[in-house]
């Protein structure tokens, strides 16, 4: 199995430039001096999440005559928006399969970009997308299980290493594993002394379990759907798990209460709106037993239901 390389990521950076935002590293002045923390705010992307990078790179790599026939994707929400937005940029049709437990805010945003949205039960999303490709045509753009998608997400790692060359700890959310696969590849090449640590919700901690056991996890869709972090309910593929086992130093989990706490901390202390999936890394910084040192926490997205944000800010003490 071929893993992606730093050359793949650097090539992706050229394709992504001008279409995705080069997000800054934002220092967290509330963090203790012996554990300095920088946030990488990917919620500043036009679609509110990092997924734009992978979608742009993957769709840019499709030959023009094939791309004009359209693209198809399945997603819990942010990849849906990314593919819909990128398809609009290229002027091609997009059909997006989302699930019945996808937040309405993400479904509405996907539709606003002009995509046709199909809603199915969580267990049917991949098969429904494959059937659309088989019967209606178009190119599948997977949310994580594709080298071009992984390479696009890896551009985040390039930026972290360029902006903080002496970074010591990089915290990355884990779901299907495409994001951490790309970032770990870039960090290993550009900041080899840094530790790359994945973060999952405890209720969807399949990768953490698999990492400890040395084999791909096998949690059911229903088990992984329990977490409030709707963007972290997927499971790694053979391709992404191969990257994780080779390149990642550890995978830790956080509780639902810790995720809620981190959403509030980010909003009140850092003036950043994060969805639950984007807040897990800050939750790990606040609550998990992690290596000390200069730390970057990736805020992967900010597409949170307004009612949930209001509930968290009302109930949490910061």
CSV table of C-alpha atoms in Angstrom, one decimal:
chain,number,residue,atom,x,y,z
A,1,UNK,CA,0.0,0.0,0.0
A,2,UNK,CA,1.4,3.4,-1.0
A,3,UNK,CA,1.3,6.1,1.6
A,4,UNK,CA,1.3,9.7,0.6
A,5,UNK,CA,4.6,11.7,0.7
A,6,UNK,CA,5.6,15.2,1.4
A,7,UNK,CA,5.9,15.7,-2.3
A,8,UNK,CA,2.2,14.9,-2.7
A,9,UNK,CA,1.4,17.5,0.0
A,10,UNK,CA,3.6,20.2,-1.5
A,11,UNK,CA,1.9,19.7,-4.9
A,12,UNK,CA,-1.4,19.9,-3.2
A,13,UNK,CA,-0.5,23.2,-1.6
A,14,UNK,CA,0.0,24.7,-5.0
A,15,UNK,CA,-3.5,23.5,-6.1
A,16,UNK,CA,-5.1,24.6,-2.8
A,17,UNK,CA,-3.5,28.1,-2.8
A,18,UNK,CA,-6.1,30.8,-3.5
A,19,UNK,CA,-9.0,28.5,-3.0
A,20,UNK,CA,-8.6,27.6,0.7
A,21,UNK,CA,-7.5,30.1,3.3
A,22,UNK,CA,-4.0,29.9,4.7
A,23,UNK,CA,-5.1,30.0,8.4
A,24,UNK,CA,-2.8,31.5,11.0
A,25,UNK,CA,-1.5,30.1,14.3
A,26,UNK,CA,-3.3,32.1,17.1
A,27,UNK,CA,-1.5,32.1,20.5
A,28,UNK,CA,-3.8,31.3,23.5
A,29,UNK,CA,-2.8,33.9,26.1
A,30,UNK,CA,-4.8,32.0,28.8
A,31,UNK,CA,-2.6,28.9,28.5
A,32,UNK,CA,0.2,28.5,31.2
A,33,UNK,CA,3.6,29.7,30.3
A,34,UNK,CA,5.1,26.2,30.6
A,35,UNK,CA,2.5,24.8,28.2
A,36,UNK,CA,2.2,27.4,25.4
A,37,UNK,CA,-0.8,26.8,23.1
A,38,UNK,CA,-1.5,27.9,19.6
A,39,UNK,CA,-4.8,27.3,17.8
A,40,UNK,CA,-5.0,26.6,14.1
A,41,UNK,CA,-8.5,28.0,13.3
A,42,UNK,CA,-9.7,26.0,10.2
A,43,UNK,CA,-13.2,27.2,10.9
A,44,UNK,CA,-12.1,30.3,9.1
A,45,UNK,CA,-12.3,28.4,5.8
A,46,UNK,CA,-15.2,29.6,3.5
A,47,UNK,CA,-17.2,26.5,4.3
A,48,UNK,CA,-16.3,26.7,8.0
A,49,UNK,CA,-14.0,23.6,8.2
A,50,UNK,CA,-10.7,22.1,7.0
A,51,UNK,CA,-12.4,19.8,4.6
A,52,UNK,CA,-12.2,22.3,1.8
A,53,UNK,CA,-8.5,21.6,1.4
A,54,UNK,CA,-9.0,17.9,0.5
A,55,UNK,CA,-12.0,18.6,-1.7
A,56,UNK,CA,-10.2,21.2,-3.7
A,57,UNK,CA,-7.1,19.0,-4.3
A,58,UNK,CA,-9.1,16.0,-5.2
A,59,UNK,CA,-11.5,17.8,-7.6
A,60,UNK,CA,-8.6,19.7,-9.2
A,61,UNK,CA,-6.9,16.4,-10.0
A,62,UNK,CA,-10.0,15.1,-11.9
A,63,UNK,CA,-9.4,15.5,-15.7
A,64,UNK,CA,-11.5,18.4,-17.1
A,65,UNK,CA,-13.6,16.1,-19.4
A,66,UNK,CA,-14.4,13.8,-16.5
A,67,UNK,CA,-15.0,16.5,-14.0
A,68,UNK,CA,-17.7,18.2,-16.1
A,69,UNK,CA,-19.9,15.2,-15.6
A,70,UNK,CA,-20.2,16.0,-11.9
A,71,UNK,CA,-19.0,14.8,-8.6
A,72,UNK,CA,-20.6,12.7,-5.8
A,73,UNK,CA,-19.8,12.6,-2.1
A,74,UNK,CA,-21.1,11.2,1.1
A,75,UNK,CA,-20.5,13.0,4.4
A,76,UNK,CA,-21.6,13.8,7.9
A,77,UNK,CA,-21.6,17.5,6.9
A,78,UNK,CA,-18.4,19.4,6.5
A,79,UNK,CA,-17.1,17.3,3.5
A,80,UNK,CA,-20.5,17.7,2.0
A,81,UNK,CA,-20.2,21.5,2.1
A,82,UNK,CA,-16.6,21.3,0.8
A,83,UNK,CA,-17.4,19.3,-2.2
A,84,UNK,CA,-20.5,21.3,-3.0
A,85,UNK,CA,-18.6,24.6,-2.7
A,86,UNK,CA,-15.7,23.3,-4.8
A,87,UNK,CA,-18.0,22.0,-7.5
A,88,UNK,CA,-19.6,25.4,-7.6
A,89,UNK,CA,-16.2,27.0,-8.1
A,90,UNK,CA,-15.6,24.6,-11.1
A,91,UNK,CA,-19.1,25.0,-12.4
A,92,UNK,CA,-19.9,21.3,-12.3
A,93,UNK,CA,-22.9,19.5,-10.7
A,94,UNK,CA,-22.6,17.9,-7.3
A,95,UNK,CA,-24.8,15.3,-5.6
A,96,UNK,CA,-24.1,14.9,-1.8
A,97,UNK,CA,-25.4,12.1,0.4
A,98,UNK,CA,-25.8,13.1,4.0
A,99,UNK,CA,-27.3,11.1,6.9
A,100,UNK,CA,-30.4,11.6,9.0
A,101,UNK,CA,-28.3,12.6,12.0
A,102,UNK,CA,-26.4,15.3,10.1
A,103,UNK,CA,-27.0,18.7,11.8
A,104,UNK,CA,-29.5,20.7,9.8
A,105,UNK,CA,-27.1,23.7,9.7
A,106,UNK,CA,-24.7,21.6,7.6
A,107,UNK,CA,-27.4,20.2,5.3
A,108,UNK,CA,-28.7,23.7,4.7
A,109,UNK,CA,-25.2,25.1,3.9
A,110,UNK,CA,-24.6,22.3,1.5
A,111,UNK,CA,-27.8,23.0,-0.4
A,112,UNK,CA,-27.0,26.7,-0.5
A,113,UNK,CA,-23.9,25.9,-2.6
A,114,UNK,CA,-26.2,24.4,-5.3
A,115,UNK,CA,-25.7,20.7,-4.6
A,116,UNK,CA,-28.4,18.1,-4.8
A,117,UNK,CA,-28.7,16.7,-1.2
A,118,UNK,CA,-29.9,13.1,-0.6
A,119,UNK,CA,-30.6,12.2,3.0
A,120,UNK,CA,-30.3,8.5,4.1
A,121,UNK,CA,-29.8,6.5,7.3
A,122,UNK,CA,-26.2,6.6,8.6
A,123,UNK,CA,-25.4,3.0,7.7
A,124,UNK,CA,-26.5,3.6,4.0
A,125,UNK,CA,-24.5,6.7,3.1
A,126,UNK,CA,-21.6,5.0,1.3
A,127,UNK,CA,-23.8,2.5,-0.6
A,128,UNK,CA,-26.2,5.3,-1.6
A,129,UNK,CA,-23.4,7.4,-3.0
A,130,UNK,CA,-22.0,4.4,-4.9
A,131,UNK,CA,-25.4,3.7,-6.4
A,132,UNK,CA,-25.7,7.3,-7.6
A,133,UNK,CA,-22.3,7.0,-9.3
A,134,UNK,CA,-23.3,3.7,-10.9
A,135,UNK,CA,-26.7,4.9,-12.2
A,136,UNK,CA,-26.3,8.6,-12.8
A,137,UNK,CA,-22.5,9.0,-13.4
A,138,UNK,CA,-20.0,11.4,-11.8
A,139,UNK,CA,-16.8,11.0,-9.9
A,140,UNK,CA,-16.8,9.9,-6.3
A,141,UNK,CA,-14.9,12.2,-3.9
A,142,UNK,CA,-14.5,10.3,-0.6
A,143,UNK,CA,-14.3,12.2,2.7
A,144,UNK,CA,-11.0,10.6,3.7
A,145,UNK,CA,-10.2,7.4,1.9
A,146,UNK,CA,-8.3,8.8,-1.0
A,147,UNK,CA,-4.6,9.9,-1.5
A,148,UNK,CA,-5.6,13.3,-3.0
A,149,UNK,CA,-8.0,14.1,-0.1
A,150,UNK,CA,-5.3,13.1,2.4
A,151,UNK,CA,-2.7,15.2,0.6
A,152,UNK,CA,-5.0,18.3,0.6
A,153,UNK,CA,-5.6,18.0,4.3
A,154,UNK,CA,-1.8,17.6,4.8
A,155,UNK,CA,-1.3,21.2,3.7
A,156,UNK,CA,-2.3,22.2,7.3
A,157,UNK,CA,0.8,20.4,8.5
A,158,UNK,CA,3.0,22.3,6.1
A,159,UNK,CA,1.6,25.6,7.5
A,160,UNK,CA,2.0,24.6,11.1
A,161,UNK,CA,5.7,23.6,10.5
A,162,UNK,CA,6.4,26.8,8.6
A,163,UNK,CA,4.8,29.1,11.2
A,164,UNK,CA,6.1,27.3,14.3
A,165,UNK,CA,9.2,25.3,13.3
A,166,UNK,CA,10.0,24.3,16.9
A,167,UNK,CA,6.5,22.9,17.6
A,168,UNK,CA,6.6,20.0,20.0
A,169,UNK,CA,3.0,18.7,20.1
A,170,UNK,CA,0.4,18.7,17.4
A,171,UNK,CA,-3.2,17.7,18.4
A,172,UNK,CA,-5.4,16.6,15.6
A,173,UNK,CA,-9.1,15.4,15.6
A,174,UNK,CA,-9.5,11.8,14.3
A,175,UNK,CA,-12.5,10.3,12.5
A,176,UNK,CA,-11.9,8.6,9.2
A,177,UNK,CA,-8.3,9.5,9.6
A,178,UNK,CA,-7.6,11.5,6.4
A,179,UNK,CA,-6.8,14.7,8.3
A,180,UNK,CA,-4.3,13.2,10.7
A,181,UNK,CA,-2.8,11.1,8.0
A,182,UNK,CA,-1.9,14.2,5.9
A,183,UNK,CA,-0.8,16.3,8.8
A,184,UNK,CA,1.4,13.6,10.3
A,185,UNK,CA,3.1,13.1,6.9
A,186,UNK,CA,3.9,16.8,6.7
A,187,UNK,CA,5.0,17.1,10.3
A,188,UNK,CA,7.3,14.1,10.1
A,189,UNK,CA,9.0,15.7,7.1
A,190,UNK,CA,9.1,19.3,8.3
A,191,UNK,CA,9.2,19.1,12.1
A,192,UNK,CA,10.4,15.6,12.8
A,193,UNK,CA,10.9,16.2,16.6
A,194,UNK,CA,7.2,17.0,17.2
A,195,UNK,CA,4.7,14.5,18.5
A,196,UNK,CA,1.5,14.1,16.5
A,197,UNK,CA,-1.4,13.0,18.8
A,198,UNK,CA,-4.9,12.2,17.6
A,199,UNK,CA,-7.9,13.1,19.6
A,200,UNK,CA,-11.3,11.3,19.6
A,201,UNK,CA,-14.5,11.5,21.6
A,202,UNK,CA,-14.6,8.7,24.1
A,203,UNK,CA,-17.9,7.6,22.7
A,204,UNK,CA,-16.4,7.2,19.3
A,205,UNK,CA,-12.9,6.1,20.4
A,206,UNK,CA,-12.5,3.3,17.9
A,207,UNK,CA,-9.2,4.6,16.5
A,208,UNK,CA,-7.7,4.9,20.0
A,209,UNK,CA,-8.6,1.3,20.7
A,210,UNK,CA,-7.3,0.1,17.4
A,211,UNK,CA,-4.1,2.1,17.9
A,212,UNK,CA,-3.5,0.3,21.2
A,213,UNK,CA,-4.3,-3.1,19.8
A,214,UNK,CA,-2.4,-2.7,16.6
A,215,UNK,CA,-5.3,-3.4,14.3
A,216,UNK,CA,-8.2,-1.6,12.6
A,217,UNK,CA,-11.1,-1.0,14.9
A,218,UNK,CA,-14.5,-2.5,14.3
A,219,UNK,CA,-17.1,-0.3,16.1
A,220,UNK,CA,-20.7,-0.3,14.8
A,221,UNK,CA,-22.2,2.8,13.2
A,222,UNK,CA,-24.6,3.1,16.1
A,223,UNK,CA,-21.8,3.0,18.7
A,224,UNK,CA,-19.9,5.8,16.9
A,225,UNK,CA,-23.1,7.9,16.5
A,226,UNK,CA,-23.5,8.4,20.3
A,227,UNK,CA,-21.0,11.3,20.5
A,228,UNK,CA,-22.0,15.0,20.2
A,229,UNK,CA,-19.1,15.4,17.8
A,230,UNK,CA,-21.0,14.6,14.6
A,231,UNK,CA,-17.9,15.1,12.4
A,232,UNK,CA,-16.0,12.4,14.2
A,233,UNK,CA,-18.3,9.4,13.7
A,234,UNK,CA,-16.4,7.7,10.9
A,235,UNK,CA,-13.8,4.9,11.2
A,236,UNK,CA,-10.4,4.7,9.6
A,237,UNK,CA,-9.9,2.9,6.3
A,238,UNK,CA,-7.0,0.6,5.5
A,239,UNK,CA,-5.2,3.5,3.9
A,240,UNK,CA,-5.6,6.0,6.7
A,241,UNK,CA,-5.0,3.4,9.5
A,242,UNK,CA,-1.7,2.5,7.8
A,243,UNK,CA,-0.7,6.2,8.0
A,244,UNK,CA,-1.8,6.4,11.6
A,245,UNK,CA,0.1,3.3,12.8
A,246,UNK,CA,3.3,4.5,11.0
A,247,UNK,CA,3.3,8.2,11.7
A,248,UNK,CA,1.2,9.0,14.8
A,249,UNK,CA,2.6,9.0,18.3
A,250,UNK,CA,-0.6,8.4,20.2
A,251,UNK,CA,-4.4,8.7,20.1
A,252,UNK,CA,-6.3,9.9,23.2
A,253,UNK,CA,-10.0,10.3,24.0
A,254,UNK,CA,-12.1,13.0,25.7
A,255,UNK,CA,-15.5,12.9,27.3
A,256,UNK,CA,-18.7,14.6,26.1
A,257,UNK,CA,-18.5,17.0,29.1
A,258,UNK,CA,-14.9,17.8,28.3
A,259,UNK,CA,-15.9,18.6,24.7
A,260,UNK,CA,-18.6,21.0,25.9
A,261,UNK,CA,-16.2,22.6,28.3
A,262,UNK,CA,-13.7,23.2,25.4
A,263,UNK,CA,-16.4,24.7,23.2
A,264,UNK,CA,-17.1,27.3,26.0
A,265,UNK,CA,-13.4,27.9,26.6
A,266,UNK,CA,-12.7,28.6,22.9
A,267,UNK,CA,-15.7,30.9,22.7
A,268,UNK,CA,-15.1,32.9,25.8
A,269,UNK,CA,-11.3,32.9,26.2
A,270,UNK,CA,-10.2,32.7,22.6
A,271,UNK,CA,-13.2,34.3,20.8
A,272,UNK,CA,-13.4,31.3,18.5
A,273,UNK,CA,-16.6,29.4,17.6
A,274,UNK,CA,-15.9,25.7,17.4
A,275,UNK,CA,-18.2,22.8,16.7
A,276,UNK,CA,-17.8,19.8,19.0
A,277,UNK,CA,-15.5,18.0,16.5
A,278,UNK,CA,-13.3,21.1,16.3
A,279,UNK,CA,-13.1,21.4,20.1
A,280,UNK,CA,-11.8,18.0,20.9
A,281,UNK,CA,-8.2,19.0,20.6
A,282,UNK,CA,-8.6,21.9,23.1
A,283,UNK,CA,-10.5,19.4,25.3
A,284,UNK,CA,-7.5,17.1,25.2
A,285,UNK,CA,-5.1,20.1,26.0
A,286,UNK,CA,-7.3,21.0,29.0
A,287,UNK,CA,-8.0,17.5,30.4
A,288,UNK,CA,-5.8,14.7,28.9
A,289,UNK,CA,-2.4,13.5,30.0
A,290,UNK,CA,-0.3,14.9,27.2
A,291,UNK,CA,3.4,15.6,26.6
A,292,UNK,CA,4.4,19.1,27.6
A,293,UNK,CA,5.9,21.7,25.2
A,294,UNK,CA,4.9,24.1,22.5
A,295,UNK,CA,1.5,22.8,21.4
A,296,UNK,CA,-0.7,23.4,18.4
A,297,UNK,CA,-4.4,22.4,18.7
A,298,UNK,CA,-6.2,22.2,15.4
A,299,UNK,CA,-9.7,23.7,15.5
A,300,UNK,CA,-11.0,21.7,12.6
A,301,UNK,CA,-14.5,23.3,12.1
A,302,UNK,CA,-17.0,25.8,13.4
A,303,UNK,CA,-20.3,24.6,12.0
A,304,UNK,CA,-22.1,24.3,15.3
A,305,UNK,CA,-25.9,24.4,15.7
A,306,UNK,CA,-26.7,27.8,17.2
A,307,UNK,CA,-29.0,26.2,19.8
A,308,UNK,CA,-26.2,23.9,21.0
A,309,UNK,CA,-23.7,26.7,21.3
A,310,UNK,CA,-26.2,28.7,23.3
A,311,UNK,CA,-26.9,25.7,25.6
A,312,UNK,CA,-23.1,25.1,26.1
A,313,UNK,CA,-22.4,28.8,26.9
A,314,UNK,CA,-25.3,28.9,29.3
A,315,UNK,CA,-24.4,25.8,31.3
A,316,UNK,CA,-20.6,25.8,31.2
A,317,UNK,CA,-18.5,27.7,33.7
A,318,UNK,CA,-15.4,29.2,32.2
